[in-house]
Tab-separated table of C-alpha atoms in Angstrom:
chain	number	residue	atom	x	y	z
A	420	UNK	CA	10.045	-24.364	10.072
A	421	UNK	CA	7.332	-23.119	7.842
A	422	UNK	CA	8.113	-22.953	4.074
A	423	UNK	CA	7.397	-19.398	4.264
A	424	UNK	CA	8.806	-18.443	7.336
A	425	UNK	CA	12.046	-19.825	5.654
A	426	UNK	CA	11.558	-17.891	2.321
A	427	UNK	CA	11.223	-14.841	4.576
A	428	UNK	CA	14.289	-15.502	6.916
A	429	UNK	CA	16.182	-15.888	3.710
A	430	UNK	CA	15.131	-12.753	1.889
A	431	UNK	CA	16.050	-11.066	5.518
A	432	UNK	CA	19.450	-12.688	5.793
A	433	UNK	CA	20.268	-11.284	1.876
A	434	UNK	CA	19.386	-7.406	3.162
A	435	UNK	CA	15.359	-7.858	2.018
A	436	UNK	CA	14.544	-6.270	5.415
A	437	UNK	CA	16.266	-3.367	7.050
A	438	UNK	CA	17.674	-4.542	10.154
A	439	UNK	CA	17.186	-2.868	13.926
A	440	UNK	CA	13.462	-1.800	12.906
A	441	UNK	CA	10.384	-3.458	12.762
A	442	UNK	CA	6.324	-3.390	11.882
A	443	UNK	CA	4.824	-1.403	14.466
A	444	UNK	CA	1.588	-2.952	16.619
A	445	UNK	CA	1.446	-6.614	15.861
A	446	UNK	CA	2.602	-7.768	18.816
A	447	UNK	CA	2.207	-4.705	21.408
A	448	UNK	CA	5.362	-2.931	20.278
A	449	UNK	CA	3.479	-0.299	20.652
A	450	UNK	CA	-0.130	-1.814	22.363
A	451	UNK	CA	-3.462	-0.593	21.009
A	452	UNK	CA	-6.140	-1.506	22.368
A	453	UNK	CA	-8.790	-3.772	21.185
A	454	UNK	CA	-11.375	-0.952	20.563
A	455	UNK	CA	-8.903	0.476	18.434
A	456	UNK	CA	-8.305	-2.476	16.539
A	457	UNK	CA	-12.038	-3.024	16.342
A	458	UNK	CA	-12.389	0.175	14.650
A	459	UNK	CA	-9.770	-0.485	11.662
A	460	UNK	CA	-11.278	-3.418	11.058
A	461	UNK	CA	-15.051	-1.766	10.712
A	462	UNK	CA	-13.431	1.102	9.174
A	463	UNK	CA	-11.531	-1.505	6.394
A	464	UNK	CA	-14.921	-3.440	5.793
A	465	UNK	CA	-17.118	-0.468	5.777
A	466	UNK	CA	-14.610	1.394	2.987
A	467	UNK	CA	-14.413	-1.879	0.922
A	468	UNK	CA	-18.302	-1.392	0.533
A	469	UNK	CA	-18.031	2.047	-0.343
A	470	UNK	CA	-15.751	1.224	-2.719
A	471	UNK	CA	-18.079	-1.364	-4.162
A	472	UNK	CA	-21.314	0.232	-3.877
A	473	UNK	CA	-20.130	3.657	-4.651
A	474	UNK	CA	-17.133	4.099	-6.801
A	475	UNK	CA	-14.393	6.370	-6.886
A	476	UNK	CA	-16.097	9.982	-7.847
A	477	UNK	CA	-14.564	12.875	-6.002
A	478	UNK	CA	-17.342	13.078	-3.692
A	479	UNK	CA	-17.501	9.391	-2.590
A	480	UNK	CA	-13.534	9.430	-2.498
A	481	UNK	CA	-13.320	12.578	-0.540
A	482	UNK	CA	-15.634	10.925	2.264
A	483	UNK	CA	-13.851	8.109	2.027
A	484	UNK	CA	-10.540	9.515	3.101
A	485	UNK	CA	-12.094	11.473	5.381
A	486	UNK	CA	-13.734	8.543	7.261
A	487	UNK	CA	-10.093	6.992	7.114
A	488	UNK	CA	-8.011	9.475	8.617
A	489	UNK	CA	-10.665	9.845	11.525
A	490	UNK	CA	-10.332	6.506	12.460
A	491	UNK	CA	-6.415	6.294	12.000
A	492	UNK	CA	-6.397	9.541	13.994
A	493	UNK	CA	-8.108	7.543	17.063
A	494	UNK	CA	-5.916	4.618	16.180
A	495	UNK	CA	-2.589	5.796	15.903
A	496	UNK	CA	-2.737	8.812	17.824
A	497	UNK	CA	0.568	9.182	19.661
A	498	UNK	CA	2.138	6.575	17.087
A	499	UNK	CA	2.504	8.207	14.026
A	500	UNK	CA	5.937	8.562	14.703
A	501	UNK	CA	6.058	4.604	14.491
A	502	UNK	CA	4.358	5.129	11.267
A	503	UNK	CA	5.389	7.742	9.188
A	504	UNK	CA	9.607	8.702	9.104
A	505	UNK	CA	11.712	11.373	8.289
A	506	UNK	CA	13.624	9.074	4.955
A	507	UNK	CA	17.312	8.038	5.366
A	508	UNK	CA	19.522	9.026	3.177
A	509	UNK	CA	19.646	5.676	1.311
A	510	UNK	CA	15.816	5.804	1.045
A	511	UNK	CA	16.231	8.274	-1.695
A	512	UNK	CA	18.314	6.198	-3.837
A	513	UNK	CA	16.275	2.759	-2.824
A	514	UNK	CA	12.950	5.184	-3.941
A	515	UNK	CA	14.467	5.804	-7.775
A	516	UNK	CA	15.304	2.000	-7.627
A	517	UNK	CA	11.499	1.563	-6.721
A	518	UNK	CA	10.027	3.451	-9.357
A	519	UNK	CA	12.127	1.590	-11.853
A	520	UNK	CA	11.063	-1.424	-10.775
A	521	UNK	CA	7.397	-0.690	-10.570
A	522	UNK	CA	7.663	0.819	-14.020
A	523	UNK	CA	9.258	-2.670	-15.258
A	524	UNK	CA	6.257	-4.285	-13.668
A	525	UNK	CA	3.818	-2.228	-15.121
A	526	UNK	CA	5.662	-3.147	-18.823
A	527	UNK	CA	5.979	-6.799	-17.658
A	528	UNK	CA	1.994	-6.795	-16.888
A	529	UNK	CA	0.785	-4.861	-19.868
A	530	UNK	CA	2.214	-7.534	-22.010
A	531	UNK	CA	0.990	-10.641	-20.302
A	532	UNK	CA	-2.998	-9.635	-19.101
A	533	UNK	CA	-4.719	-9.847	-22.619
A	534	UNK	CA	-6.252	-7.035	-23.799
A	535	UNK	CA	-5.138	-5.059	-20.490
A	536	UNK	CA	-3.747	-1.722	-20.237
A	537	UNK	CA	-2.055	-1.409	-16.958
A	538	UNK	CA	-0.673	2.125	-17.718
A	539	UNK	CA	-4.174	3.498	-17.623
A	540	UNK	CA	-5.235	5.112	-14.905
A	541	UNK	CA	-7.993	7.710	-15.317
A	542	UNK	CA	-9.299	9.694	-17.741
A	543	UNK	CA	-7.522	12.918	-15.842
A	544	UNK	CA	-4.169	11.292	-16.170
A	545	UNK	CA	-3.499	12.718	-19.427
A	546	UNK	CA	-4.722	16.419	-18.709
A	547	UNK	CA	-2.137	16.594	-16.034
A	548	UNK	CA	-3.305	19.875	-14.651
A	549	UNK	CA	-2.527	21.175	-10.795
A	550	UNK	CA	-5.337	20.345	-9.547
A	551	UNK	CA	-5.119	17.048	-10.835
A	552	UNK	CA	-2.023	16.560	-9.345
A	553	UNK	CA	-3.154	17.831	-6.112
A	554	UNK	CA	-6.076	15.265	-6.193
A	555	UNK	CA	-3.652	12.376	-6.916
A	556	UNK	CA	-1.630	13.051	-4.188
A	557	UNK	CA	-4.496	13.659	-2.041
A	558	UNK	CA	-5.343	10.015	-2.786
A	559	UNK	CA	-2.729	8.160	-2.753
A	560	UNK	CA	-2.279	9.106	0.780
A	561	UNK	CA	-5.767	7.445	1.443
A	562	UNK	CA	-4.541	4.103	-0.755
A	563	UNK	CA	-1.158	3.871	1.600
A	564	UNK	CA	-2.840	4.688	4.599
A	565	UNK	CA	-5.742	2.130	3.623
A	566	UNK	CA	-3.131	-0.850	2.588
A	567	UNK	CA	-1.059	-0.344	5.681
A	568	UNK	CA	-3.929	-0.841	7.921
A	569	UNK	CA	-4.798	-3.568	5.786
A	570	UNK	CA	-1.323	-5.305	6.072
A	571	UNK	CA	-0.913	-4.099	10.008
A	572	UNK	CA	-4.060	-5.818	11.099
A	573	UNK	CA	-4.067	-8.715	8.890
A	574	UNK	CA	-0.029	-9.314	10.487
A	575	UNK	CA	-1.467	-8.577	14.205
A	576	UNK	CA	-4.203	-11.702	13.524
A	577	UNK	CA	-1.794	-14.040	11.894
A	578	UNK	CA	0.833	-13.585	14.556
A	579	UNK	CA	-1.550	-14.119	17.262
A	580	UNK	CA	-2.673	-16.949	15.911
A	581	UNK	CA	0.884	-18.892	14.584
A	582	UNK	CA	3.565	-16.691	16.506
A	583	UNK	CA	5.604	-17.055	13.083
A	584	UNK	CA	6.580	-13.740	12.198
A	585	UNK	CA	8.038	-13.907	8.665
A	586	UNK	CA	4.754	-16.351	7.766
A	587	UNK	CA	2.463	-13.310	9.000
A	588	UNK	CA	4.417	-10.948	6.939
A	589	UNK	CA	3.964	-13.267	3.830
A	590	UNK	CA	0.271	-13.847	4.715
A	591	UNK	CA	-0.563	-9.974	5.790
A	592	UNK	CA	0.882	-8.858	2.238
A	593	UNK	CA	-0.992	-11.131	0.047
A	594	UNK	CA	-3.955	-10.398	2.016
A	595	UNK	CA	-3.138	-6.763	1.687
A	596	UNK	CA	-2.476	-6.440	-1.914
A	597	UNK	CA	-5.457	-8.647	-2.839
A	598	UNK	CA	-8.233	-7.050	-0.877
A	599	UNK	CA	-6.731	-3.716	-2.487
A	600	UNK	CA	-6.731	-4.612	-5.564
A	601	UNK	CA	-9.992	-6.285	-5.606
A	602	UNK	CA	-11.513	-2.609	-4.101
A	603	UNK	CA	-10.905	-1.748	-7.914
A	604	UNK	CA	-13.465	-4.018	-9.480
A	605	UNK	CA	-16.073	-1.102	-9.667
A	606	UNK	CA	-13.386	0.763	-11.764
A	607	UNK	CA	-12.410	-1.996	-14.488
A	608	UNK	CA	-15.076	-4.602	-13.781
A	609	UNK	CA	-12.725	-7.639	-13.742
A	610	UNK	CA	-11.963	-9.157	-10.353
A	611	UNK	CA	-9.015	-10.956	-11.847
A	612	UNK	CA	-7.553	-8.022	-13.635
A	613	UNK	CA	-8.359	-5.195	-10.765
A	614	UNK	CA	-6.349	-8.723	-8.566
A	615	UNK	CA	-3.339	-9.145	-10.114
A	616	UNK	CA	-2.305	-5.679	-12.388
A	617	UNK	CA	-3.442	-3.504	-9.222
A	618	UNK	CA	-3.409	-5.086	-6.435
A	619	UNK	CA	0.066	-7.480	-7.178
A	620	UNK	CA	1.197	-4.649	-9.796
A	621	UNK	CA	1.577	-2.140	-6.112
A	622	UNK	CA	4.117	-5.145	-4.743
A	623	UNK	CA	7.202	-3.209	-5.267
A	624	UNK	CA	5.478	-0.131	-3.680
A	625	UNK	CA	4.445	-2.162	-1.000
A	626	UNK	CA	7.855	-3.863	-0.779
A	627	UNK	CA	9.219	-0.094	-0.231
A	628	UNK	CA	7.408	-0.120	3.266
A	629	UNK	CA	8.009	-4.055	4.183
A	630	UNK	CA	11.785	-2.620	3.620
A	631	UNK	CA	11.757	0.443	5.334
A	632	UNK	CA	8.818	0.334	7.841
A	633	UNK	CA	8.228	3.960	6.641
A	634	UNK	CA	4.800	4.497	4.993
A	635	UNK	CA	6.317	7.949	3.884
A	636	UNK	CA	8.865	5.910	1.256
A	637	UNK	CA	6.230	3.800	-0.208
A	638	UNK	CA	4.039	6.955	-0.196
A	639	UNK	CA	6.543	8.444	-2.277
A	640	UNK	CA	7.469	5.468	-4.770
A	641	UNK	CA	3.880	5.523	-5.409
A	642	UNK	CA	2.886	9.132	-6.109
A	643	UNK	CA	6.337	10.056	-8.233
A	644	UNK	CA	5.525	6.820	-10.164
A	645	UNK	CA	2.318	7.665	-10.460
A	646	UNK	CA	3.499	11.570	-12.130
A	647	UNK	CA	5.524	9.807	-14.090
A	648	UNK	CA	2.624	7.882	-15.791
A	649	UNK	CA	0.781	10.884	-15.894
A	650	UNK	CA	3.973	12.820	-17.382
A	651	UNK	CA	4.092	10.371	-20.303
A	652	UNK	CA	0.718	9.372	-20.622
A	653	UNK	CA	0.429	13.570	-21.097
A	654	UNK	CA	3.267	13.763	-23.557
A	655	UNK	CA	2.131	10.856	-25.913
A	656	UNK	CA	-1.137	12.806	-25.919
A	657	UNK	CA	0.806	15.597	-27.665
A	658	UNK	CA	2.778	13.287	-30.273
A	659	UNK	CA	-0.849	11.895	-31.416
């Protein structure tokens, strides 16, 4: 057995995955068609050169997730369902756990990246108005939507290509969380940085849907963590 198909059976045996549900797609539970995997992948590559080339201003970002939903409209369509959830009850209390942990993270990162500030997002973050609010939620649909395809087709190649399920999950995440995170380069102009404190600092966000297979709970770890930065990152503005 593969070292990390073991890891993964072991995280799985010790409640690390819920049981009776799995990753949608991968392996034709439900099929889509190879058009419609051909156009997440040109629809992943196209928006990681927009991100490059263009940058995150409203306008860019607006097209952006306009471009994505589109595509995950033809993708998905009559599978969202296998997508996005209506949250267990136990999902509420496994979110709070999530944002705790990404906070720790976020602490745990900001001390060890020299002369990085992990806690800063944008420049809006501290005006926290509604329409910046609005805005972030608006995108951070776009970032889970984007990471799940990400993860989803990454996991459908691996699997085709080893059959090893748990080592596809491993490989699908890293992939997932590293292309992410290096989309951010045109934002803090360090590939190792934009790497590791966003891409690797979202792991406990993105551990929220490897858990659940419900992009709504990671969707939700990540925007009330995200208020909460903007919250505090608000209120130390006042104190100053």
């Amino acid at each position: 057995m593969l070292k990390g198909e073991y890891m993964f059976d072991k995280l799985k045996s010790m409640g690390w995955e819920r049981e009776n549900t799995d990753f949608p797609f991968y392996r034709d539970n439900p099929n889509l068609s190879k058009n419609k995997w051909y156009a997440l992948i040109v629809v992943s590559v196209f928006l990681a050169i927009g991100s490059f080339s263009w940058g995150y201003d409203v306008d860019i970002t607006l097209g952006m997730f306009v471009s994505l939903i589109l595509v995950a409209i033809y993708a998905f369509k009559g599978h969202f369902g296998e997508i996005v959830k209506v949250p267990e009850l136990n999902d509420f209390w496994f979110i709070i756990l999530c944002i705790i942990g990404e906070f720790i993270l976020t602490l745990l990162l900001a001390s060890i990246l020299p002369g990085a500030d992990v806690t800063a997002q944008d420049d809006v973050a501290v005006t926290l108005t509604v329409m910046n609010i609005i805005e972030t939620a608006i995108q951070l649909v776009w970032e889970e939507l984007y990471k799940f395809i990400l993860f989803i087709t990454a996991l459908y190649v691996s699997y085709r290509f080893t059959g090893k399920r748990g080592f596809s999950v491993v490989i699908a995440t890293l992939f997932a969380l590293t292309f992410f995170g290096a989309l951010h380069l045109s934002v803090y102009s360090d590939l190792f940085y934009s790497v590791v404190a966003i891409g690797y600092g979202s792991i406990v966000t993105a551990y929220a849907y490897l858990r659940t297979k419900n992009l709504l709970v990671s969707y939700l770890v990540h925007l009330c963590y995200d208020l909460l930065l903007m919250v505090l990152l608000y209120l130390a503005t006042l104190l100053v």
